[in-house]
Coordinates of C-alpha atoms and ligand atoms in Angstrom, one line a residue:
Chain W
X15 CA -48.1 49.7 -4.9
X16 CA -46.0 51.0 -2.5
X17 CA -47.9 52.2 0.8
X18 CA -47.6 56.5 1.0
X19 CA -45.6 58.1 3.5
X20 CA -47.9 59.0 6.3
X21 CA -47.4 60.7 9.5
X22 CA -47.7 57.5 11.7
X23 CA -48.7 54.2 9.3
X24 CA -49.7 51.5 11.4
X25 CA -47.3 49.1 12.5
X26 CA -46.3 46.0 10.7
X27 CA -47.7 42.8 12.6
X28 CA -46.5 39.6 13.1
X29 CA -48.8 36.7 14.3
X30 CA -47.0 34.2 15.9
X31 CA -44.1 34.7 18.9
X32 CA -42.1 32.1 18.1
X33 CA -38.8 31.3 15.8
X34 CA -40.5 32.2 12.3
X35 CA -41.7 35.3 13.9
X36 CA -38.8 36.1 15.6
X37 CA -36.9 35.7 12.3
X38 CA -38.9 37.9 10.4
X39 CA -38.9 40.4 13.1
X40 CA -35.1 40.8 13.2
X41 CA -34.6 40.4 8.9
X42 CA -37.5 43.2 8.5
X43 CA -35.0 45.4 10.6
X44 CA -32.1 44.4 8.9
X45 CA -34.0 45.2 5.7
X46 CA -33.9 48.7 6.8
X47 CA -37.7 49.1 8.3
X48 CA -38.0 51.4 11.4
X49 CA -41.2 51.9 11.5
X50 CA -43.5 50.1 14.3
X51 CA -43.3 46.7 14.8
X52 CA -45.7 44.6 16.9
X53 CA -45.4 40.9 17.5
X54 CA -48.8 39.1 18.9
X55 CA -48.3 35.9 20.5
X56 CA -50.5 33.2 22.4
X57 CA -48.0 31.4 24.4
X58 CA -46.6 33.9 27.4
X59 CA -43.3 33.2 26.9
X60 CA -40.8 35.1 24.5
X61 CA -39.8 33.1 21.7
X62 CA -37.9 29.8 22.3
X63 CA -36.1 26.6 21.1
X64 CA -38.9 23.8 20.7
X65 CA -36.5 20.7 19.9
X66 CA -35.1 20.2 23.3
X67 CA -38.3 19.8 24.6
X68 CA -38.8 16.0 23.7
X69 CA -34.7 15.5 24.2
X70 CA -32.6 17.3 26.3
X71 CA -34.4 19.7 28.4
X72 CA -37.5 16.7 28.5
X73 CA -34.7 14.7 31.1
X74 CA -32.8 17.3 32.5
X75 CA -36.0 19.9 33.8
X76 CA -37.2 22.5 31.5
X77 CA -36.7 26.5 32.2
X78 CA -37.4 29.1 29.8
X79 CA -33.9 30.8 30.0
X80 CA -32.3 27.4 29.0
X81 CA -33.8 27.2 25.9
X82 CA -35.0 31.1 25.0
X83 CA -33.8 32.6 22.0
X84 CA -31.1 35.2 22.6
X85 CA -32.7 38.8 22.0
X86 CA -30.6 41.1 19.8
X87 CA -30.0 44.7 19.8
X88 CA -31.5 45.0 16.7
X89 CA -35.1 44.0 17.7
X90 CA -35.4 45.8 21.1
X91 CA -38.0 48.1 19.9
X92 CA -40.3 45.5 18.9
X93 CA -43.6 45.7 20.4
X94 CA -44.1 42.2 22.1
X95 CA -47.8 41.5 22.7
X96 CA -47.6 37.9 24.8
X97 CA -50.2 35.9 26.3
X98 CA -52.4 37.4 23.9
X99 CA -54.7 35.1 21.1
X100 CA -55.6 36.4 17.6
X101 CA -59.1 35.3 16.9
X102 CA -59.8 36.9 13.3
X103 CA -58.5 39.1 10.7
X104 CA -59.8 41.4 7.5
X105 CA -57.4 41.9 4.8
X106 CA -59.3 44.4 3.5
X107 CA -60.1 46.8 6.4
X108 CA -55.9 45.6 7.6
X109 CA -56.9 44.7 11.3
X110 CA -56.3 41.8 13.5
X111 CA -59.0 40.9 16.2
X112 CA -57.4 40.1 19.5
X113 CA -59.2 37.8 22.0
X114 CA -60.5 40.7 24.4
X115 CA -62.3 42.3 21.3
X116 CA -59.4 45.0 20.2
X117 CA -59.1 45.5 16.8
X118 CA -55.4 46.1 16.0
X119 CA -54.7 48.2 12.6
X120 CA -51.6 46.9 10.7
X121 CA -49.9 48.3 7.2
X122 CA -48.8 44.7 6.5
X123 CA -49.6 41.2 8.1
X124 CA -47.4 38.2 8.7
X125 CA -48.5 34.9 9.8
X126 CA -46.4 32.8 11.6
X127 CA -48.4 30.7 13.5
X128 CA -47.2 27.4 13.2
X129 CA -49.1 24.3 14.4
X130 CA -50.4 22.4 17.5
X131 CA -50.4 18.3 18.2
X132 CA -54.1 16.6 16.9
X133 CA -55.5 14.9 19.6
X134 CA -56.1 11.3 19.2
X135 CA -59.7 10.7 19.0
X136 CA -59.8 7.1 20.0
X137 CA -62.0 4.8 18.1
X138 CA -64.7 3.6 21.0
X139 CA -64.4 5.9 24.2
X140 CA -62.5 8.6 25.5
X141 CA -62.8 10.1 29.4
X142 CA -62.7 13.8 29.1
X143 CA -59.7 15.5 27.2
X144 CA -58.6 17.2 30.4
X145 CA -57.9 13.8 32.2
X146 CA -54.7 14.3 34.2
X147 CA -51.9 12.2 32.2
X148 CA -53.0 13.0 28.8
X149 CA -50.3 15.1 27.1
X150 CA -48.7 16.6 24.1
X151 CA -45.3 18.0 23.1
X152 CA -45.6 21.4 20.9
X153 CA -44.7 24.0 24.3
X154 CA -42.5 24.7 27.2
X155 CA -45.8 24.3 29.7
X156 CA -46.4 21.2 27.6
X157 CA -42.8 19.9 28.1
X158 CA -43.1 20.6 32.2
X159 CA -46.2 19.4 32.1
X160 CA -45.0 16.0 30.8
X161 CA -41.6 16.3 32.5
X162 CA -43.4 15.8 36.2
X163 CA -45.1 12.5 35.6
X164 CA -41.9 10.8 33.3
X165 CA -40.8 9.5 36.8
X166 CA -38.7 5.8 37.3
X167 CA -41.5 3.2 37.0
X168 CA -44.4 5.2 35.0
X169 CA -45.9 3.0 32.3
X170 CA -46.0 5.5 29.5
X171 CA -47.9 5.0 26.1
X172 CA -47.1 7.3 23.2
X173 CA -49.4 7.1 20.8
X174 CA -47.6 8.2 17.2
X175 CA -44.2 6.2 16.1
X176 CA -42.8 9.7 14.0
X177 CA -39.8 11.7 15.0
X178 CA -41.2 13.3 18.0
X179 CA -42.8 10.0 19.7
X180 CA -39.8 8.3 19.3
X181 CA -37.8 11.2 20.6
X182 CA -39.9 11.3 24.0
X183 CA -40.0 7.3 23.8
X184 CA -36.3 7.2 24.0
X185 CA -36.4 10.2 26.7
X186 CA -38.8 8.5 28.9
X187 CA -37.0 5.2 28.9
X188 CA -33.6 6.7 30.4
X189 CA -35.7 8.4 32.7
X190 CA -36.6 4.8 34.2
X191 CA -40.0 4.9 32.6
X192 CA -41.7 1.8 30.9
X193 CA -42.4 2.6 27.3
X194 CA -44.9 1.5 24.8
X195 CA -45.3 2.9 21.4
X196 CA -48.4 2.5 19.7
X197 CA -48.7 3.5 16.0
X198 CA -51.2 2.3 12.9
X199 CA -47.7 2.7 11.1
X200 CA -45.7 -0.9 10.3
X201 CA -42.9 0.5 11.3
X202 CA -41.4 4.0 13.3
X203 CA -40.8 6.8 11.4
X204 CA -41.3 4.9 7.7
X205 CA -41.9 8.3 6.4
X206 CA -39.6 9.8 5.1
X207 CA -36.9 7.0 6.4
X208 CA -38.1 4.1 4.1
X209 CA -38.3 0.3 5.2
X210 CA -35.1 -0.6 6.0
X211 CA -33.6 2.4 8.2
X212 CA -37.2 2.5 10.1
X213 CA -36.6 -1.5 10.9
X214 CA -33.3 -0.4 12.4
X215 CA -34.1 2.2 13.9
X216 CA -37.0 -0.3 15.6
X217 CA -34.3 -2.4 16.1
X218 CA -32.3 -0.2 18.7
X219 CA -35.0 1.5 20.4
X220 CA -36.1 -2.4 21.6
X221 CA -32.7 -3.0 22.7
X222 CA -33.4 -0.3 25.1
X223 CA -36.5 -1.5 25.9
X224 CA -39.0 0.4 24.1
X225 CA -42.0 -2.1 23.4
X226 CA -43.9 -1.3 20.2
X227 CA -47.3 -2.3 19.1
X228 CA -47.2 -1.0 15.7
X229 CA -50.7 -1.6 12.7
X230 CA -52.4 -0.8 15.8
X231 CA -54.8 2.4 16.9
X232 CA -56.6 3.2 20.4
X233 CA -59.6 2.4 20.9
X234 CA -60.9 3.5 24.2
X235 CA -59.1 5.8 26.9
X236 CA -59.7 4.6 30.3
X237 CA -59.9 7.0 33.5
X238 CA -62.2 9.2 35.3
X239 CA -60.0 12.0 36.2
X240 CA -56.9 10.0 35.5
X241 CA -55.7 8.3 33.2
X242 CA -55.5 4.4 33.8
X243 CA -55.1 2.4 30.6
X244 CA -55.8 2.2 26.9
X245 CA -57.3 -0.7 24.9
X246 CA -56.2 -1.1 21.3
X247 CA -58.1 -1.9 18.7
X248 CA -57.4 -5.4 18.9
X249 CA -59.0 -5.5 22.2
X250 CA -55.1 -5.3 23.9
X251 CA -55.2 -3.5 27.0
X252 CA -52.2 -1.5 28.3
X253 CA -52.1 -0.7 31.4
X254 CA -51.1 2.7 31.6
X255 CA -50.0 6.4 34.0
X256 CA -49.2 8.5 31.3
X257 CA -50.3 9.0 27.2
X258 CA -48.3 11.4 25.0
X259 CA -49.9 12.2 22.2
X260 CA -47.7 12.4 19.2
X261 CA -50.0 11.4 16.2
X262 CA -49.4 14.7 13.8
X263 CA -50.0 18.1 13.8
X264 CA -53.2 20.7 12.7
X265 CA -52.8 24.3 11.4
X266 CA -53.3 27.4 13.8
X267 CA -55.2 28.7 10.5
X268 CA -58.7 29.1 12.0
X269 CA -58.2 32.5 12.8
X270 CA -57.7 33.6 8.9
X271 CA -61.3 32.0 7.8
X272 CA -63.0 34.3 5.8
X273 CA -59.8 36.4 4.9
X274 CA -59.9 34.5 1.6
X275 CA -56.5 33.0 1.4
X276 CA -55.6 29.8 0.7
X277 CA -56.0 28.0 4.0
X278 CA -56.6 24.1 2.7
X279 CA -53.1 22.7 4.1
X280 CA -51.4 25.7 5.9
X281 CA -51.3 28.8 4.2
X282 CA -50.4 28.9 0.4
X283 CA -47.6 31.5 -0.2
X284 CA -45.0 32.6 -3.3
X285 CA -41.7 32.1 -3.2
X286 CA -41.1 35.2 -2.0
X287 CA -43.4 33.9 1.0
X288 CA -46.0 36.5 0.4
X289 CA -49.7 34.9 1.1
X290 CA -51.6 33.8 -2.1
X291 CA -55.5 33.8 -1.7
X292 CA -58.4 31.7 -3.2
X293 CA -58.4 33.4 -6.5
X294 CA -54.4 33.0 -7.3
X295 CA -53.3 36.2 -6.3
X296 CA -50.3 37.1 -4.0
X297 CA -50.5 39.8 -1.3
X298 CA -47.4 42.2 -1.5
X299 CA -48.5 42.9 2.3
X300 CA -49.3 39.4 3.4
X301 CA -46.5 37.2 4.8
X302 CA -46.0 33.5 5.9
X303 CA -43.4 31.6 7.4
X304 CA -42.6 29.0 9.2
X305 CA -44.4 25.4 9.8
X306 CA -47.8 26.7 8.4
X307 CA -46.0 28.0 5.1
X308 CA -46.9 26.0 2.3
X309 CA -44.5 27.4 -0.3
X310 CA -42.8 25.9 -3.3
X311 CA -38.8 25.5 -3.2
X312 CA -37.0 25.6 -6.6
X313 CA -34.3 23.3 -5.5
X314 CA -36.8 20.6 -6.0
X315 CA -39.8 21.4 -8.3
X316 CA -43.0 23.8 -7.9
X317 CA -45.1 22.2 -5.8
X318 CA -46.1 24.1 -2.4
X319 CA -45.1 21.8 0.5
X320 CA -45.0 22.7 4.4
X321 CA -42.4 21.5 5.5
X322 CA -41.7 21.3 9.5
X323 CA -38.1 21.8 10.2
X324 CA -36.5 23.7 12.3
X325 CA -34.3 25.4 9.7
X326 CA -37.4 26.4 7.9
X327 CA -38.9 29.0 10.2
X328 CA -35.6 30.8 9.6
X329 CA -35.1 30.3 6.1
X330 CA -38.6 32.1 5.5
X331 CA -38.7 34.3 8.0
X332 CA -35.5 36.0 6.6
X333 CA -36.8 35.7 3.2
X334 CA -40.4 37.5 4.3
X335 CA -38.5 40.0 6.3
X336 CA -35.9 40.7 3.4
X337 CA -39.1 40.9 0.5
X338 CA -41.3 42.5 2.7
X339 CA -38.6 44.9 3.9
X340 CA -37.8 45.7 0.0
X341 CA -41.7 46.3 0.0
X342 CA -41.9 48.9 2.4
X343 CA -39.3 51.1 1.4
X344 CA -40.5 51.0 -2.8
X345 CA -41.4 49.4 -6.0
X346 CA -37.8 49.2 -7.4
X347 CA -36.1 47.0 -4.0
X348 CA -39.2 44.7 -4.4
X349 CA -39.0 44.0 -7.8
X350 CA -35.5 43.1 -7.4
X351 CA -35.9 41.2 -3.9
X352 CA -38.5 39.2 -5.5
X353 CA -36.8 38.6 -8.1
X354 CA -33.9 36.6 -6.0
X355 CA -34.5 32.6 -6.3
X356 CA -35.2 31.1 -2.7
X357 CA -33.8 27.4 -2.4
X358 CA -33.7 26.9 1.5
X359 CA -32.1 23.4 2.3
X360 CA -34.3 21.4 4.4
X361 CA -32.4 19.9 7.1
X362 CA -33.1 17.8 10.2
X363 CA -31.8 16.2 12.9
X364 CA -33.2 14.2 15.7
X365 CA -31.7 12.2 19.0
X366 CA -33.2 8.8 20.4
X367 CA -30.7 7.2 22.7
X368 CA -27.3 7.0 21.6
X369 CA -28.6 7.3 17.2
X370 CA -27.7 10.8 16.0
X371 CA -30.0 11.1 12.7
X372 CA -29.1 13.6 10.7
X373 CA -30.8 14.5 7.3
X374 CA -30.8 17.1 4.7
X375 CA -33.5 17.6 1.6
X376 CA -37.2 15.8 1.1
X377 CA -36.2 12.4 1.6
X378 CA -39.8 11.8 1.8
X379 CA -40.0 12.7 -2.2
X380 CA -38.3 9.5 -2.8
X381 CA -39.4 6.8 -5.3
X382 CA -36.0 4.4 -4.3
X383 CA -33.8 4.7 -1.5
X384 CA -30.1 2.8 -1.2
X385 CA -27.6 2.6 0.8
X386 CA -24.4 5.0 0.5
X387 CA -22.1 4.2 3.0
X388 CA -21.5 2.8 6.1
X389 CA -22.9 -0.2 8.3
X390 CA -26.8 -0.4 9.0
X391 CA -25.9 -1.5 12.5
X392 CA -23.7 1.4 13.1
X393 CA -22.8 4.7 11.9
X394 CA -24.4 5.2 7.9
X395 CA -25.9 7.0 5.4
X396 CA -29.2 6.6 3.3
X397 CA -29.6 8.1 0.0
X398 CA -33.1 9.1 -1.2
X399 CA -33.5 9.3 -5.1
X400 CA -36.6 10.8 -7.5
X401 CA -35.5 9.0 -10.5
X402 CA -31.5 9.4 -11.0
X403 CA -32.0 12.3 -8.8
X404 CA -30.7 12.9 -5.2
X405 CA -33.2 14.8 -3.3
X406 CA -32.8 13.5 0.2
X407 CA -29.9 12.2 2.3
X408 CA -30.5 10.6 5.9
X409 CA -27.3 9.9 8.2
X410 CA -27.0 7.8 11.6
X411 CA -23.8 9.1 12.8
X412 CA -21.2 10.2 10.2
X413 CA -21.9 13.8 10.0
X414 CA -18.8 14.8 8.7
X415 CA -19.5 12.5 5.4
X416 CA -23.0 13.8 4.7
X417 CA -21.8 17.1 4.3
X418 CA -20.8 16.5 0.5
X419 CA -24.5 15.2 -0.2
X420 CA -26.1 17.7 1.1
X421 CA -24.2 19.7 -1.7
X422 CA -25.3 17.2 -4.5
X423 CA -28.4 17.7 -3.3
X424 CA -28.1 21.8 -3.9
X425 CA -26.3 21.4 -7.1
X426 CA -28.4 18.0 -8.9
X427 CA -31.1 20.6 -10.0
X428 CA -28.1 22.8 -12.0
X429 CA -26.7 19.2 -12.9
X430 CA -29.7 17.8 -14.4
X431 CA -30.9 21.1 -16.5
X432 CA -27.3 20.7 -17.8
X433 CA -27.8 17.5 -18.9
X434 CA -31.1 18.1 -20.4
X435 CA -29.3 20.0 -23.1
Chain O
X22 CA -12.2 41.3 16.2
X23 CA -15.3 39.1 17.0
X24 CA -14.7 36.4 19.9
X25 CA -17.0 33.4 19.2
X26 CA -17.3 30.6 22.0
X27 CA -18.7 27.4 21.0
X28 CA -20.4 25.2 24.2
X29 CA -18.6 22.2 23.7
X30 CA -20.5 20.7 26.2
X31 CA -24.0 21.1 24.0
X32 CA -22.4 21.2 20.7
X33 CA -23.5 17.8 18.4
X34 CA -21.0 18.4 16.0
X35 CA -24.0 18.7 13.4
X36 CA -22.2 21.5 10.9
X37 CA -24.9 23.6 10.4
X38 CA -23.0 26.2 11.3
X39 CA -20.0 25.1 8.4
X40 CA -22.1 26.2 5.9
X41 CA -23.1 29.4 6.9
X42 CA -19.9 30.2 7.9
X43 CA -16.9 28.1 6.0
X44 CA -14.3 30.0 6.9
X45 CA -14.8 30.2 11.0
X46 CA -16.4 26.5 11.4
X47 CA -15.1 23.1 9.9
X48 CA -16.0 19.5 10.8
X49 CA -12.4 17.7 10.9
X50 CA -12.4 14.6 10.1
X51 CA -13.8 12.7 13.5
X52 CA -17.0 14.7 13.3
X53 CA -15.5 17.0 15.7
X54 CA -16.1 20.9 15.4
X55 CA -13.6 23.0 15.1
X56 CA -13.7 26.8 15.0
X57 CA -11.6 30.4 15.1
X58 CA -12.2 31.9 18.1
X59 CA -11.4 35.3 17.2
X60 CA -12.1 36.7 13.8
X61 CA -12.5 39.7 11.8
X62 CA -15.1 41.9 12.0
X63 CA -16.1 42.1 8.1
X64 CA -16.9 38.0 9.6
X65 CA -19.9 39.2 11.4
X66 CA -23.2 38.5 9.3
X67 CA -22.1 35.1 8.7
X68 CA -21.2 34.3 12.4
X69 CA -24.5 35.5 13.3
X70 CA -26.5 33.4 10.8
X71 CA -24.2 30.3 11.9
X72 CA -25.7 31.8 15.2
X73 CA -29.1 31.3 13.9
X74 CA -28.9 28.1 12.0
X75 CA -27.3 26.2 14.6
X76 CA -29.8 23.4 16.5
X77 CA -27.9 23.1 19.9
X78 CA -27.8 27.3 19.9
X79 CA -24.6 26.3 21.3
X80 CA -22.6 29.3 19.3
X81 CA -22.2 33.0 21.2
X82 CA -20.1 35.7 20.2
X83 CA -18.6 37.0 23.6
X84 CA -18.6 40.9 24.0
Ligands
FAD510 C1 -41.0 18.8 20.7 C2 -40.5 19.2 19.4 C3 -39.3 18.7 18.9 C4 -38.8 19.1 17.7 N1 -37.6 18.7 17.2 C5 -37.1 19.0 16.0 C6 -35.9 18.5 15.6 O1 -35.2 17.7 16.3 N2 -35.4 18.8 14.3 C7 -36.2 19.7 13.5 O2 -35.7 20.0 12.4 N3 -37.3 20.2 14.0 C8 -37.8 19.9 15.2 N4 -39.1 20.4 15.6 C9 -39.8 21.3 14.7 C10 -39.5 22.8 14.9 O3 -39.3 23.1 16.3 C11 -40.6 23.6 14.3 O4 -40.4 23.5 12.9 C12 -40.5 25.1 14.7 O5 -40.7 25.3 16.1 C13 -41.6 25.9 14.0 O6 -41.6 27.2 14.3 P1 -42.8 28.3 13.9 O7 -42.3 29.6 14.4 O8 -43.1 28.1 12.5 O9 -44.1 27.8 14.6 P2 -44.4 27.5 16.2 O10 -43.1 27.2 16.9 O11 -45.5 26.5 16.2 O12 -44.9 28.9 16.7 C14 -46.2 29.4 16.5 C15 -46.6 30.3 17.6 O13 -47.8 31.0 17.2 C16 -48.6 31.0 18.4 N5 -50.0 31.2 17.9 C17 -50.8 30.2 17.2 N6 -52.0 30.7 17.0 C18 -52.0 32.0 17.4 C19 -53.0 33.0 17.4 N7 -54.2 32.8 16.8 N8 -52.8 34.2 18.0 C20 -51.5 34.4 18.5 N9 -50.5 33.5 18.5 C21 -50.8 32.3 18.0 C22 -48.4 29.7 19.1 O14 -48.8 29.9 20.4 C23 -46.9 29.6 18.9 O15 -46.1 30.2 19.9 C24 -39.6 20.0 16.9 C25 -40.8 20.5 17.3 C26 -41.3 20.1 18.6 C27 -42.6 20.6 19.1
SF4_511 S1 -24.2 24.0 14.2 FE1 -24.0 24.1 16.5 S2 -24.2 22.0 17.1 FE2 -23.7 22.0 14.9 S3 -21.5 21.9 14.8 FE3 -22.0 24.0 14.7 S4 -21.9 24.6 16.9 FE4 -22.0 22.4 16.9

């Protein structure tokens, strides 16, 4: 049901001032909502561009205004509320909880909270969490944080061989640092790149000196206020300034316990990114987007995935803002925004060095992976296959030449139902 | 008309931007980007998500 016309509804809110809230934000007003809009955020900055944190901005200094979103016209009535932590929320009385105990009324919810880097937990002993050279990636105070200590000679240990651990192990080596990664993987970044691009990939980051101690986990954190080694779990001790931790990443979920949505992994939505609870049901005036959305994309089947991309923040945001948008203003504009199909195309790209990977769909969906074009020692491309399927294409270099795969990746659904007959 | 200036400086050449907007963005056939930089207004919607989708945010439109 549509909400009434009343005099002054509560505002629409939006949990989470970052790029999926942002998104949503600026496609609710393209949608044609007026109304009130708040946006409640944790961080104290305005939203802003998280990737050139472990690249770029990691070696160069890191300032909000080089990496802030720009603001648009259309969002300057938005109700920013930064610095500021949700801590709970009823869906049926339609009020957030704030940190400082004010209970904020909304008309409809949306949940954009993304996630925040799990700590490693080592396996023995661990000095206190706050010891000074312990770090993560996720914000800008996170990023400046790290940036002061990656000077010319620190021995740096990233714990966590994924995208982002070999992204700040590439960073800190050109900034003179010594870098080993350590990783219970066998090889960095295996998922979703497979065996033989992850060995490569290996490969070039040790020809710029990157040392890697890979089947291995931490087993004690040495330091009293600061950091000065880690032992593996072999009994290997590195000796060490600095320890980024880059092992994964937990929901910022906890505040929606006892709301009765599905919270297992993320937060289950629709396709037309409205939140689905314990019981099955959607909410028409519950949203998620972003990194904690686990929603299913047609492209590929119906399973709900979360999937942390950059692109993906925007994809759902605009598809929340345009479906909740169709909500506010009546029954028939929802039916029919609901009714549109929502394929976003995953894509991702990553710098380590000199290797520009590019990649577009769930390469990680793959049952075989072989080689398209190119030369494994310089510029080529990966295709990732579910059966005869293409459902995931991975690039070093040639960007130009993935672009036509990324199309068979969009059109190989349509393909294969027209086969099926 | 729109003007668009592209940071060539920050631009990676990834082609995000090509699909959002075909017509204003292309890849040539170096990996390079190439672009219009002055195009109709009835362009604007699609400039603006090529805006949005691009990694570098290395796209503006110029007043
Ligand atoms: C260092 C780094 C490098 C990356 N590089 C790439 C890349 O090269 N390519 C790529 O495709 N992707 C990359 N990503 C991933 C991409 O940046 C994310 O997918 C994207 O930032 C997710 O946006 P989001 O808005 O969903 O969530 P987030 O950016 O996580 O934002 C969530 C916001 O909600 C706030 N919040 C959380 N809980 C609460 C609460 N209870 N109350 C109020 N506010 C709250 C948080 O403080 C945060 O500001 C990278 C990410 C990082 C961290
Ligand atoms: S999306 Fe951005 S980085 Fe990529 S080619 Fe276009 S302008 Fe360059």
């Amino acid at each position: 049901m549509a909400p009434e016309a009343d005099a002054q509804p509560a505002p629409v809110i939006i949990v989470g001032a970052a790029m999926g809230g942002l998104r949503t934000a600026e496609a609710l007003r393209k949608a044609g909502y007026t109304g009130a809009l708040t946006v409640i955020g944790e961080e104290i900055h305005a939203p802003y561009n998280r990737p050139p944190l472990s690249k770029d901005a990691l070696s160069t200094g890191v300032t909000h205004e080089a990496v802030a979103f720009p603001q648009r016209p259309a969002t300057a009535d938005v109700d920013w509320l930064l610095g500021v932590r949700v801590s709970s929320a009823s869906l049926a009385a339609k009020t957030v909880t704030t940190t400082d105990g004010v209970s904020h009324p909304f008309r409809a919810l949306v949940i954009a909270t993304g996630i925040r880097p799990r700590r490693v937990i080592p396996s023995v002993s661990e000095g206190p969490r706050s010891l000074s050279g312990r770090h993560t990636v996720r914000t800008l105070d996170d990023a400046m944080a790290l940036r002061d200590e990656l000077v010319p000679g620190a021995r740096v240990v990233v714990a966590g061989s994924g995208f982002i651990g070999c992204e700040v192990a590439a960073t800190a080596t050109k900034l003179g640092c010594e870098v080993t990664v350590v990783s219970p993987s066998s090889r960095p970044i295996i998922r979703p790149l497979g065996p033989v691009l992850a060995a490569e990939l290996q490969r070039r980051h040790e020809a710029h000196g990157v040392l890697f101690r890979l089947g291995r986990s931490i087993a004690v954190i040495e330091g009293d206020t600061r950091l000065t080694g880690i032992v593996l779990d072999d009994g290997s001790r590195l000796a060490a300034d600095v320890l980024v931790e880059a092992i994964g990443s937990d929901c910022n979920s906890d505040w929606l316990a006892g709301t009765g949505l599905d919270i297992a992994n993320g937060v289950l939505a629709d396709a037309g990114m409205r939140a689905i609870d314990v019981d099955g049901n959607a909410h028409d005036d519950v949203y998620v987007v972003g990194d904690i959305a686990r929603f299913p994309n047609a492209l590929f089947d119906d399973v709900a995935r979360r999937v942390e991309h950059w692109n993906i923040p925007t994809d759902t945001g605009k598809r929340a803002g345009a479906v909740l948008g169709a909500w506010l203003a009546g029954d028939a504009a929802f039916t029919e925004a609901l009714a549109l199909p929502f394929t976003p195309m995953p894509a991702f790209w990553s710098n380590q060095f000199d290797i520009g990977i590019q990649a577009y769909g769930l390469p990680g969906l793959a049952d075989s992976i072989r080689q398209l074009e190119g030369d494994l020692a310089g510029d080529c491309i990966f295709g990732y296959y579910r059966g005869t399927r293409l459902v995931g294409v991975v690039g070093l270099g040639m960007k130009a030449a993935l672009l036509p795969y990324r199309q068979q990746i969009a059109t190989a659904e349509a393909e294969a139902a027209t086969t099926a007959r | 008309m729109i003007k668009i200036d592209v940071d060539m400086a920050v631009c990676q050449h990834y082609g995000q931007c090509v699909f959002e907007a075909p017509t204003v963005f292309t890849l040539n056939a170096d990996d390079k980007l190439e672009y219009l930089a002055s195009v109709d207004d009835s362009l604007l919607a699609e400039v603006e998500s090529a805006i949005d989708v691009c990694p570098m945010q290395a796209i503006r439109i110029v007043e």
